[in-house]
Coordinates of C-alpha atoms in Angstrom, one line a residue:
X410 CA -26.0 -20.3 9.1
X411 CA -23.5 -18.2 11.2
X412 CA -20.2 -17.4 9.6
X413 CA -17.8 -19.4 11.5
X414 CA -20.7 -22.8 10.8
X415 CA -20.6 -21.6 7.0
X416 CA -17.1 -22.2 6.9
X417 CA -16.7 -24.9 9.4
X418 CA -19.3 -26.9 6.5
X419 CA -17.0 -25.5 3.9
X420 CA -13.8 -26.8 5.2
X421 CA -15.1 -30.4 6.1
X422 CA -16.7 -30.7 2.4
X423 CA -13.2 -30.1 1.0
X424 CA -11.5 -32.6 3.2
X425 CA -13.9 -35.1 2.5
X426 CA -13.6 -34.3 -1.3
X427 CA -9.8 -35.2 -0.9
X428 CA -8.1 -32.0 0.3
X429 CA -5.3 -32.8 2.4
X430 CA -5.3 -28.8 3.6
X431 CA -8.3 -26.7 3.4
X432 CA -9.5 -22.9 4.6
X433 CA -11.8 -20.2 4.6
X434 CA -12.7 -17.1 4.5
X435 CA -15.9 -15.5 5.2
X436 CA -16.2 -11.7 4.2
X437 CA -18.6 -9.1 5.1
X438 CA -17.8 -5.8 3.3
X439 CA -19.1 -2.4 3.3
X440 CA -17.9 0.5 1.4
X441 CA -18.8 4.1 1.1
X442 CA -17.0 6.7 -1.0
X443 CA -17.6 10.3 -2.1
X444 CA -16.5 13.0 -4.2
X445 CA -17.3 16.9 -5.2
X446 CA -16.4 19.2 -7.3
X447 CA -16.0 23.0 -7.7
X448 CA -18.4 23.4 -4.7
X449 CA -20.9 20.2 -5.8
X450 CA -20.9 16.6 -4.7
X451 CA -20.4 14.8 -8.1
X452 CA -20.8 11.3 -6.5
X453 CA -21.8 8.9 -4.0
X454 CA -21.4 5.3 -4.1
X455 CA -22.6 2.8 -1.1
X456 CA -21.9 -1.0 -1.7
X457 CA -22.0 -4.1 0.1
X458 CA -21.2 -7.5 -0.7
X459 CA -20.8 -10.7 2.0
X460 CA -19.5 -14.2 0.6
X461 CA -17.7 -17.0 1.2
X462 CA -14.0 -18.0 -0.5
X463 CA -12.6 -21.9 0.2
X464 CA -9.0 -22.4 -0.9
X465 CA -8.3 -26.0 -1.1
X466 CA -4.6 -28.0 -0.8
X467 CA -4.5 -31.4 -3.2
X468 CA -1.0 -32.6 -3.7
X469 CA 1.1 -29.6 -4.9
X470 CA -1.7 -27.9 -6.9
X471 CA -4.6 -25.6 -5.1
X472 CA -7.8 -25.3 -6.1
X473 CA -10.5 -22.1 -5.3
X474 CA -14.1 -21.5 -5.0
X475 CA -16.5 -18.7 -3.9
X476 CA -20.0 -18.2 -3.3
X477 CA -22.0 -15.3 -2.3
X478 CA -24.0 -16.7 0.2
X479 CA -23.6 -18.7 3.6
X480 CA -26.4 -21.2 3.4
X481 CA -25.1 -25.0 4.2
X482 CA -25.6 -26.6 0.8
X483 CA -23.4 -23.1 -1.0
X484 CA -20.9 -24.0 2.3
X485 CA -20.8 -27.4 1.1
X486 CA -20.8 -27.4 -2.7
X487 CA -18.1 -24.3 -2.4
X488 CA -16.0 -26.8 -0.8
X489 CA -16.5 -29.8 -3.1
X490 CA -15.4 -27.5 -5.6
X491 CA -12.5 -25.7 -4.1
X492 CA -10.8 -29.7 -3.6
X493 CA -12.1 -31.0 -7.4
X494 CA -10.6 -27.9 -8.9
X495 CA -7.1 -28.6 -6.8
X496 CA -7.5 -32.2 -7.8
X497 CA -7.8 -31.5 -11.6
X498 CA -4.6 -29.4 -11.4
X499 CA -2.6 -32.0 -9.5
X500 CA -3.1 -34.2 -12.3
X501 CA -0.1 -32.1 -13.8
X502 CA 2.8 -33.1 -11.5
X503 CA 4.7 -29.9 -10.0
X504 CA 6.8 -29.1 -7.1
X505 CA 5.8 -30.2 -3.7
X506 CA 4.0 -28.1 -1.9
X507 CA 4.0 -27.4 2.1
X508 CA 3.1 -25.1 4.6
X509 CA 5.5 -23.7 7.3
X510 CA 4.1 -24.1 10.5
X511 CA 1.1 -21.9 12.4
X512 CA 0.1 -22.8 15.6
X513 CA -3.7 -22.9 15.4
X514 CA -5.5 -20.0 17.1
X515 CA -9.0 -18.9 18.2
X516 CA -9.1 -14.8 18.7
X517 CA -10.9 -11.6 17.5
X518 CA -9.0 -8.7 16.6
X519 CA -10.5 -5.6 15.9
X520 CA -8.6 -2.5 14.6
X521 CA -8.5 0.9 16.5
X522 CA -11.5 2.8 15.8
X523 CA -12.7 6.1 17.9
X524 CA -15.3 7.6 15.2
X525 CA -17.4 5.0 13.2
X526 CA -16.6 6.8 9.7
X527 CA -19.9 5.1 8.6
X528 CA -22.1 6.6 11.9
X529 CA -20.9 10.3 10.4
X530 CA -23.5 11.8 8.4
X531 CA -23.3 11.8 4.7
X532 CA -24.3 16.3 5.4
X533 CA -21.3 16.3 7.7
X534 CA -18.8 14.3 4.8
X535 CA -20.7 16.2 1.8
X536 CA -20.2 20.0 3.9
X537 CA -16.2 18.9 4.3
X538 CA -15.6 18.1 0.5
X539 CA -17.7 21.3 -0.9
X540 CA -16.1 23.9 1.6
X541 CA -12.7 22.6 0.7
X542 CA -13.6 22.7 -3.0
X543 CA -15.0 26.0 -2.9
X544 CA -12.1 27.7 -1.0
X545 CA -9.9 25.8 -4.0
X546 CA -12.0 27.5 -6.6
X547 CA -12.1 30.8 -5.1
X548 CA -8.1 30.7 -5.0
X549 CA -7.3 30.3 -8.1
X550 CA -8.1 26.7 -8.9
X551 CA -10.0 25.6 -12.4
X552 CA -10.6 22.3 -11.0
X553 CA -11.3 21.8 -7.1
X554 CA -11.7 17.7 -6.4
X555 CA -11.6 16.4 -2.9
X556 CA -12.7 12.5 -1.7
X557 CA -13.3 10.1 1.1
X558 CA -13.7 6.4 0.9
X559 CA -14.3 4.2 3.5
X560 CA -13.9 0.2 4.0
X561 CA -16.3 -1.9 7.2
X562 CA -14.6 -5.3 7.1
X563 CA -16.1 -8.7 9.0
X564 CA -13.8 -11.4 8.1
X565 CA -14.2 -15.0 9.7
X566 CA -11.4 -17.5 9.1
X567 CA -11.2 -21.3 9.4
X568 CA -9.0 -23.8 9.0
X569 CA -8.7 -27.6 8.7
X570 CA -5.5 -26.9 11.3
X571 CA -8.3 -25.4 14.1
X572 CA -8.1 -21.7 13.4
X573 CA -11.4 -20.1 13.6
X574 CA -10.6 -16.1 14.0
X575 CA -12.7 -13.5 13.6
X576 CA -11.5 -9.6 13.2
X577 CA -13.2 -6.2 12.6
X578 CA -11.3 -4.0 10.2
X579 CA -12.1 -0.4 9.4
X580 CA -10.8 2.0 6.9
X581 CA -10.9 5.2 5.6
X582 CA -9.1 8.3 4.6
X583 CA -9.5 11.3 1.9
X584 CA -8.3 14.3 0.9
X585 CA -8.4 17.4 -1.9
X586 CA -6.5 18.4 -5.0
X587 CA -6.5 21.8 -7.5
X588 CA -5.8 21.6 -10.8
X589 CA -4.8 25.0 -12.9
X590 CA -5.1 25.1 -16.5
X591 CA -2.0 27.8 -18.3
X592 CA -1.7 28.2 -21.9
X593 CA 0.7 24.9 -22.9
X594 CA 0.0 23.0 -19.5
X595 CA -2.0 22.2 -16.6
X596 CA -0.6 21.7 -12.8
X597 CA -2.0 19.7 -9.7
X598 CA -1.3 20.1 -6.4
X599 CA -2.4 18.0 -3.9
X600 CA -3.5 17.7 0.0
X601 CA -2.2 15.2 2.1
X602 CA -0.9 13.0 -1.1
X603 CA -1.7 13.0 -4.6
X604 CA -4.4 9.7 -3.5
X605 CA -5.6 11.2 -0.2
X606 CA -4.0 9.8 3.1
X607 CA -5.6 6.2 4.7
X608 CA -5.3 4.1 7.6
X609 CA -7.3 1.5 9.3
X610 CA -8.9 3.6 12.1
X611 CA -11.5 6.2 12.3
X612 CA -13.0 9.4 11.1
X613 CA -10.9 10.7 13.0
X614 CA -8.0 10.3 10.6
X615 CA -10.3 12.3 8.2
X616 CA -10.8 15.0 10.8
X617 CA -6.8 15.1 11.9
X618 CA -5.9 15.7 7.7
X619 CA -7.8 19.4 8.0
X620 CA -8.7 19.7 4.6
X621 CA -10.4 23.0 4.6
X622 CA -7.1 24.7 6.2
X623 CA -4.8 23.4 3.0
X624 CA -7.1 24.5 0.8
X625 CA -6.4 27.9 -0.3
X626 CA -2.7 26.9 -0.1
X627 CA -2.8 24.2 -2.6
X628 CA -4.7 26.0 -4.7
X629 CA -2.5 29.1 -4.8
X630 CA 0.5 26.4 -5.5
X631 CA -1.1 24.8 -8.9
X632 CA -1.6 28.3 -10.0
X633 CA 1.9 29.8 -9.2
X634 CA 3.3 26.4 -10.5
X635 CA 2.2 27.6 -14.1
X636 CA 4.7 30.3 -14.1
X637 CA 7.3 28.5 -12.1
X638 CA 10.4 27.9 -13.7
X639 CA 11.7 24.3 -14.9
X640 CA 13.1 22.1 -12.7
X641 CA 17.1 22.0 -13.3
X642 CA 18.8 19.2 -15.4
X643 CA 21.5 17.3 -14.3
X644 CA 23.3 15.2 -11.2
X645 CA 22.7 16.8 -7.9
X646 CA 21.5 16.2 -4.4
X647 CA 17.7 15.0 -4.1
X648 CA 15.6 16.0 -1.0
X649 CA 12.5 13.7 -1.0
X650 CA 9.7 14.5 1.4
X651 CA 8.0 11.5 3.1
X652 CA 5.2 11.4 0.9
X653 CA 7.0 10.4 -2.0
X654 CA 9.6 8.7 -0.2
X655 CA 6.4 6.4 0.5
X656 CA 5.9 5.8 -3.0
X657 CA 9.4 4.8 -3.6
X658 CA 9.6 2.5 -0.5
X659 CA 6.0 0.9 -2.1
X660 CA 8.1 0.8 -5.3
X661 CA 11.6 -0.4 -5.4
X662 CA 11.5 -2.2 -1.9
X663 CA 7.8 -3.7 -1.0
X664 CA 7.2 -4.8 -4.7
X665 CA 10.8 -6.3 -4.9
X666 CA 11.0 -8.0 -1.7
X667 CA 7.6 -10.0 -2.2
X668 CA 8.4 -13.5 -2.3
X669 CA 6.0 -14.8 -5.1
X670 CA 8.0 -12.2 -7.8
X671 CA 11.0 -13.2 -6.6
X672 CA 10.4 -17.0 -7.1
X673 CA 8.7 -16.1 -10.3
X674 CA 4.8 -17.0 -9.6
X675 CA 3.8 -13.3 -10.4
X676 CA 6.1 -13.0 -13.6
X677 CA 3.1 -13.0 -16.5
X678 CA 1.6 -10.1 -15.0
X679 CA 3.2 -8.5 -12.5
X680 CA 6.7 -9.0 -13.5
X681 CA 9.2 -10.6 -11.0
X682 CA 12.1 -9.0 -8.9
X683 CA 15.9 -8.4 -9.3
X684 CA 16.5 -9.7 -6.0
X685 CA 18.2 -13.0 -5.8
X686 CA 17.5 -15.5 -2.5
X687 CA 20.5 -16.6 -2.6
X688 CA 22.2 -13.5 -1.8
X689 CA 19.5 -12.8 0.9
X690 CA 21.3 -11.9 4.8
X691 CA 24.1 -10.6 2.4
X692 CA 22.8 -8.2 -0.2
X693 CA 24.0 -4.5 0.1
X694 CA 20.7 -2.3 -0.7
X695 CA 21.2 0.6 0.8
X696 CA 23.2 2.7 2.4
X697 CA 23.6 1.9 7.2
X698 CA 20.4 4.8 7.6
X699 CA 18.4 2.0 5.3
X700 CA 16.3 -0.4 8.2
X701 CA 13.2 -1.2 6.6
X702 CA 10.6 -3.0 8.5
X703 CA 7.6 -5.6 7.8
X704 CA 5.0 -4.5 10.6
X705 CA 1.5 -5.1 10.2
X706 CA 1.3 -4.1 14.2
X707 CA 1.3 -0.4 13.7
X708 CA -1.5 0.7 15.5
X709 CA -3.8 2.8 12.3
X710 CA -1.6 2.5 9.5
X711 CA -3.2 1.1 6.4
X712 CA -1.7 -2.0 6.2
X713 CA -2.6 -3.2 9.8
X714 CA -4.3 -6.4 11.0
X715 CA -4.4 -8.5 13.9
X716 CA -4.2 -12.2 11.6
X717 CA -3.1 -12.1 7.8
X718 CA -5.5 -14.2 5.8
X719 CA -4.0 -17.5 6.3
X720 CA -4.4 -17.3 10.0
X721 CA -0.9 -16.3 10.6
X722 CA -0.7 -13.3 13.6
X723 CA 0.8 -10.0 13.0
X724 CA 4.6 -9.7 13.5
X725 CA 7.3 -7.1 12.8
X726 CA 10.1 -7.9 11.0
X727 CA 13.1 -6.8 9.5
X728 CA 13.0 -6.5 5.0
X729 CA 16.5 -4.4 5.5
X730 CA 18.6 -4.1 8.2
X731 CA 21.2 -1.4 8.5
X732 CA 21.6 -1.7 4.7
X733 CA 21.4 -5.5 4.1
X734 CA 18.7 -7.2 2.9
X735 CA 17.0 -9.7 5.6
X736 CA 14.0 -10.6 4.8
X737 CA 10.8 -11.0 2.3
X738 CA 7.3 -11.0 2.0
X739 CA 5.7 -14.0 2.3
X740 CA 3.3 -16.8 2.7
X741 CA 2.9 -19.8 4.2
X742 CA 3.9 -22.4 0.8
X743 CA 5.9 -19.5 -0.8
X744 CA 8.2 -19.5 2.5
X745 CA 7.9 -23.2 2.5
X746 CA 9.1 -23.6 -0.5
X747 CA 12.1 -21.0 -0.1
X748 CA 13.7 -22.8 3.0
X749 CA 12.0 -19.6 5.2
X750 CA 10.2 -20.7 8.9
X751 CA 7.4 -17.6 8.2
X752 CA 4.9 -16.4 6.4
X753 CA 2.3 -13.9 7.6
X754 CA 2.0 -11.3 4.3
X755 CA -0.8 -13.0 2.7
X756 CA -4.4 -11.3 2.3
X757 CA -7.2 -11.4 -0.5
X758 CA -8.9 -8.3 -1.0
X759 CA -12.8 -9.9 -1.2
X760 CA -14.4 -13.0 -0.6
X761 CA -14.1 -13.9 -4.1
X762 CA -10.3 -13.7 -4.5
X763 CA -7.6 -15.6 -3.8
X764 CA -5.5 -14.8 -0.9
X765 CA -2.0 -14.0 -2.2
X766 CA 1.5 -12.1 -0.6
X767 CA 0.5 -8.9 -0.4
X768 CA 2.5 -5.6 1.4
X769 CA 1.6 -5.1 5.1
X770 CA 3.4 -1.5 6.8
X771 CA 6.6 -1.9 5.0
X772 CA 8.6 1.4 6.1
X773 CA 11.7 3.7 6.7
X774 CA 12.8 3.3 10.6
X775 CA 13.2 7.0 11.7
X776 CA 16.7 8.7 11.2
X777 CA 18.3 11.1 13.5
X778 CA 18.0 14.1 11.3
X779 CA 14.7 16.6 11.0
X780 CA 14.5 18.2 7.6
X781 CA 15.4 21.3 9.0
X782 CA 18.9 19.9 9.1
X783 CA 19.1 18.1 6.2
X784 CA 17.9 21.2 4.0
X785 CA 20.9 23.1 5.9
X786 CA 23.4 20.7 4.9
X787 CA 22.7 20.6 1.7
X788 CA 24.9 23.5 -1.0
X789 CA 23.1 22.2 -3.7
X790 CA 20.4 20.5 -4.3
X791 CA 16.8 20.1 -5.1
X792 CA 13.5 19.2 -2.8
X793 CA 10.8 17.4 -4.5
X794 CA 7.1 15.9 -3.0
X795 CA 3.9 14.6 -3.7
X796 CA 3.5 12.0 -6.3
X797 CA 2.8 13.2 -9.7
X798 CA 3.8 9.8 -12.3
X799 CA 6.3 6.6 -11.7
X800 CA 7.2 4.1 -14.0
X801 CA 9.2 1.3 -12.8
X802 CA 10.9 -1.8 -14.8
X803 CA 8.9 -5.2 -13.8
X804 CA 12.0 -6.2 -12.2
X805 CA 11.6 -3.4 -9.8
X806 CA 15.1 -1.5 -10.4
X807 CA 15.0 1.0 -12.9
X808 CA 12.8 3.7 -12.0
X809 CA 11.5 7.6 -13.0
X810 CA 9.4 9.4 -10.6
X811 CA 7.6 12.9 -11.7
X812 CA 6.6 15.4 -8.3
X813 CA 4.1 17.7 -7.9
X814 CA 6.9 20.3 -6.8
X815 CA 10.0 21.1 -6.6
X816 CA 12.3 23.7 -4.9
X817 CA 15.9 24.4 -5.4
X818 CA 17.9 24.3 -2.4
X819 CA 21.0 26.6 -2.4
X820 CA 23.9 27.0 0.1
X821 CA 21.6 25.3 2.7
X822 CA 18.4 27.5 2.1
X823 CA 15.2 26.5 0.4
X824 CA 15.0 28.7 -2.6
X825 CA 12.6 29.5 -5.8
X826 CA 9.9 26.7 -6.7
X827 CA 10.1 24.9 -10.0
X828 CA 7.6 23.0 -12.0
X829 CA 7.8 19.5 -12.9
X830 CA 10.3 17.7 -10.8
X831 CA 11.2 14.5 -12.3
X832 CA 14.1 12.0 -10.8
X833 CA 15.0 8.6 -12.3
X834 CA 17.5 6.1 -10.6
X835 CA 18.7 2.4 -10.3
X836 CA 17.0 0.8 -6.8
X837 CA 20.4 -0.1 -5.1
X838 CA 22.5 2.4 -5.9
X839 CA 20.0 5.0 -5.4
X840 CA 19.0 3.6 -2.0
X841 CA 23.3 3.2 -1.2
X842 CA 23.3 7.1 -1.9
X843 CA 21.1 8.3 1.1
X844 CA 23.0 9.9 3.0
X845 CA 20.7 11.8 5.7
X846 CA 17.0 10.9 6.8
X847 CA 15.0 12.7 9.3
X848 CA 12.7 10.9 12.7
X849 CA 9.5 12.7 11.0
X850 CA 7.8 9.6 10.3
X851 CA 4.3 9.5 9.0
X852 CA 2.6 6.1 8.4
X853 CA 1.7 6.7 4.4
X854 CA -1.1 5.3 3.4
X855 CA -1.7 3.2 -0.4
X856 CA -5.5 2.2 -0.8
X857 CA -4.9 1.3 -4.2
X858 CA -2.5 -1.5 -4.8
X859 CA -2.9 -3.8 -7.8
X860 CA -1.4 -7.0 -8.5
X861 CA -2.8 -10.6 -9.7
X862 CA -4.9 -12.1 -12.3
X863 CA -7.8 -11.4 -11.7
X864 CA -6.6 -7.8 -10.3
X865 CA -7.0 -7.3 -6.8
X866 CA -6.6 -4.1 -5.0
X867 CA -4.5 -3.8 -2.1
X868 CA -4.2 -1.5 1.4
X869 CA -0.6 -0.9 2.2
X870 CA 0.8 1.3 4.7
X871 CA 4.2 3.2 4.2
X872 CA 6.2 4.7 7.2
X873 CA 8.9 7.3 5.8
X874 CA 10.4 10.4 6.6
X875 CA 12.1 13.5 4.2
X876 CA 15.7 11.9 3.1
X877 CA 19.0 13.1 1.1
X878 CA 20.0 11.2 -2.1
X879 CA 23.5 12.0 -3.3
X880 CA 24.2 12.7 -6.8
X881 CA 21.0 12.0 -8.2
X882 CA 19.7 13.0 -12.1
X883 CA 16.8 14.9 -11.7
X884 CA 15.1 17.1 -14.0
X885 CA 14.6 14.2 -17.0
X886 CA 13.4 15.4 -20.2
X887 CA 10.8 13.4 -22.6

């Protein structure tokens, strides 16, 4: 059967097995990854996997099903099973449940895409990672890793409403790290991010990220880093580059703001949020630089699409405004069921999974500073980058980030490097303190998101720019 008839079949079986809602999704996925190193390729894995998921609506309960295959009696049993599993759970009265409104659409979408990152040769990928590891090694790195991994998504969606969209969605990214090994410590440093930088586009991300001309630099860093001194102790100004300002965003504002913590639905594994709706259009976050948006629009940034997975279109919108807090992530019954008129943050990340509020682009609107400036303005202080360790509370407030590197800033010049960087910090009163934040805004990518039972692994995107923290504590001991 074709896609869009294998889930048409699955939508009418649940109906007529009593679902009063019904929807599916059809997946085709393709995935590709490698990695070398110290001059070899250690690894190449090539899957593929296509299937069919039906989430069925019976009274307030919903019920799931997937089958990997599209044939019309799978379409048709996955659907009779979807509504009988949401019918046994409805036989244990909860809260109503309802749907805020999507106007049914027919499209395609396809994401932005100039080099097929699966029509490049695996020489071409393999040369990339073994140059870059070898100009690691012969710099002074013990350990010289770089990766790529790339995601070919098909997705057809259906709905009892009269959706029936179809989008394209490719991913990829990589990128390189060295490792130096001292006496009483070892020391990464990373190029672009401590994961590798991501977005849904082309190899031409990949080729933009010039991993062979960071190289010898990183290297060089993990080995000087050995020597470095410790990062100061104490309460001072905090410089954060973009690429852990990303993390931080992902962190204390996209985990927070997702409407199924906050209402408690994620609390037995994921933990829940210290937001409160009520306070939500009045809530002081952050400091007037803070604007935080919700845009899955962004053209190549990892947390794009043209339709979330409940058929809902791609939208911007406001988390934090000017400071205040605005707005959530969300889905169609979790908005419903908070008094909200949207939805549009929901996505599963298989066939096989159910489709939960996920993070989109959820991102620092530029500031009118460069970090130039900010470094200048700051007598005292300390720059810190490139994610090394966070742990976070599973109420998304209390926080302590460890950096790759560190340099002290003094009387508005950057000054000696130190090793270990480390920052800890409340969520709104760090976010109150920011002060400055520059308009260098790079669109962060996160391939590896996990939340729910079973775990699933998100894409997220993260627009941020370098920014001053007054009066942080950096420099936290064990």
């Amino acid at each position: 059967m074709s896609e869009f008839g294998a889930a048409e079949v699955a939508v009418q079986a649940a109906l007529d097995a009593g679902a009063r809602y019904a929807d599916v999704r059809v997946m085709h996925r393709r995935y590709e990854s490698m990695t070398a190193r110290n001059g070899d390729v250690e690894s190449l894995t090539q899957d593929e996997s296509v299937g069919l998921g039906v989430r069925a609506l019976v009274g307030s309960s919903w019920g799931f099903h997937a089958v990997p295959e599209l044939s019309d009696r799978a379409a048709r049993d996955a659907g009779h099973r979807a509504a009988r599993t949401a019918a046994a759970s409805a036989l244990v009265p909860g809260p109503p449940v309802d749907l805020v409104a999507v106007t049914p659409t027919t499209a395609s979408w396809s994401a932005p895409c100039a080099v097929d990152p699966l029509g490049v040769s695996l020489a071409v990928k393999g040369d990339l990672l073994v140059a870059a590891t070898c100009t690691m090694a012969e710099h002074g790195a013990d350990l010289a890793e770089g990766l790529y991994q790339i995601w070919d998504t098909a997705k057809w969606f259906v709905s009892s409403e009269g959706h029936r969209i179809d989008q394209r969605i490719r991913e990829c990214g990589g990128g390189i790290s060295a490792t130096s090994v001292g006496a009483d410590e070892t020391q990464r440093r990373s190029w672009p991010s401590y994961r590798g930088q991501y977005g849904t586009t082309g190899w031409e991300l990949v080729d933009t990220l010039e991993l062979g001309a960071h190289a010898a630099r990183i290297a060089e860093e993990s080995r000087a880093l050995l020597t470095a001194p410790l990062c100061p102790t104490g309460e001072t100004d905090l410089i954060l580059g973009g690429e852990q300002l990303a993390l931080q965003i992902h962190e204390s504002v996209g985990h927070a703001i997702e409407l199924d913590r906050i209402l408690g639905w994620e609390a037995a594994f994921a933990g829940t949020s210290w937001l409160d709706l009520a306070q939500l259009g009045s809530l002081r976050y952050g400091s007037e630089l803070m604007t935080i948006t919700i845009d899955p629009t962004i053209p190549g940034a990892l947390g794009s699409f043209g339709y979330d997975d409940e058929g809902s279109p791609a939208v911007k919108r406001d988390a934090v405004r000017d400071g205040r807090w605005v707005g959530v992530l969300a889905g169609r019954d979790s908005a419903a069921v908070a008094g909200l008129d949207h939805g549009g943050s929901v996505r599963a990340d298989g066939w096989a999974r159910l489709p939960m509020v996920r993070m989109t682009n959820v991102g620092l609107e530029p500031g009118p500073h460069t970090l130039e400036e900010i470094v200048a303005a700051t007598d005292n202080g300390v720059l810190m980058d490139v994610n090394r360790s966070w742990s976070i509370d599973d109420k998304r407030l209390n926080f302590q980030f460890g950096c790759e590197i560190g340099w002290e800033i003094r009387n508005g010049r950057r000054g000696r490097m130190v090793r270990n960087p480390t920052y800890t910090g409340i969520g709104p009163l760090f976010w109150r303190s920011m002060d400055m934040l520059s308009s260098e805004t790079v669109p962060w990518g996160t391939p590896n998101c996990g939340k729910g039972q079973p775990g699933q692994v998100g894409h997220t995107g993260h627009p941020s720019a370098p920014a001053r923290f007054r009066n942080v504590r950096v420099g936290v001991r064990a």
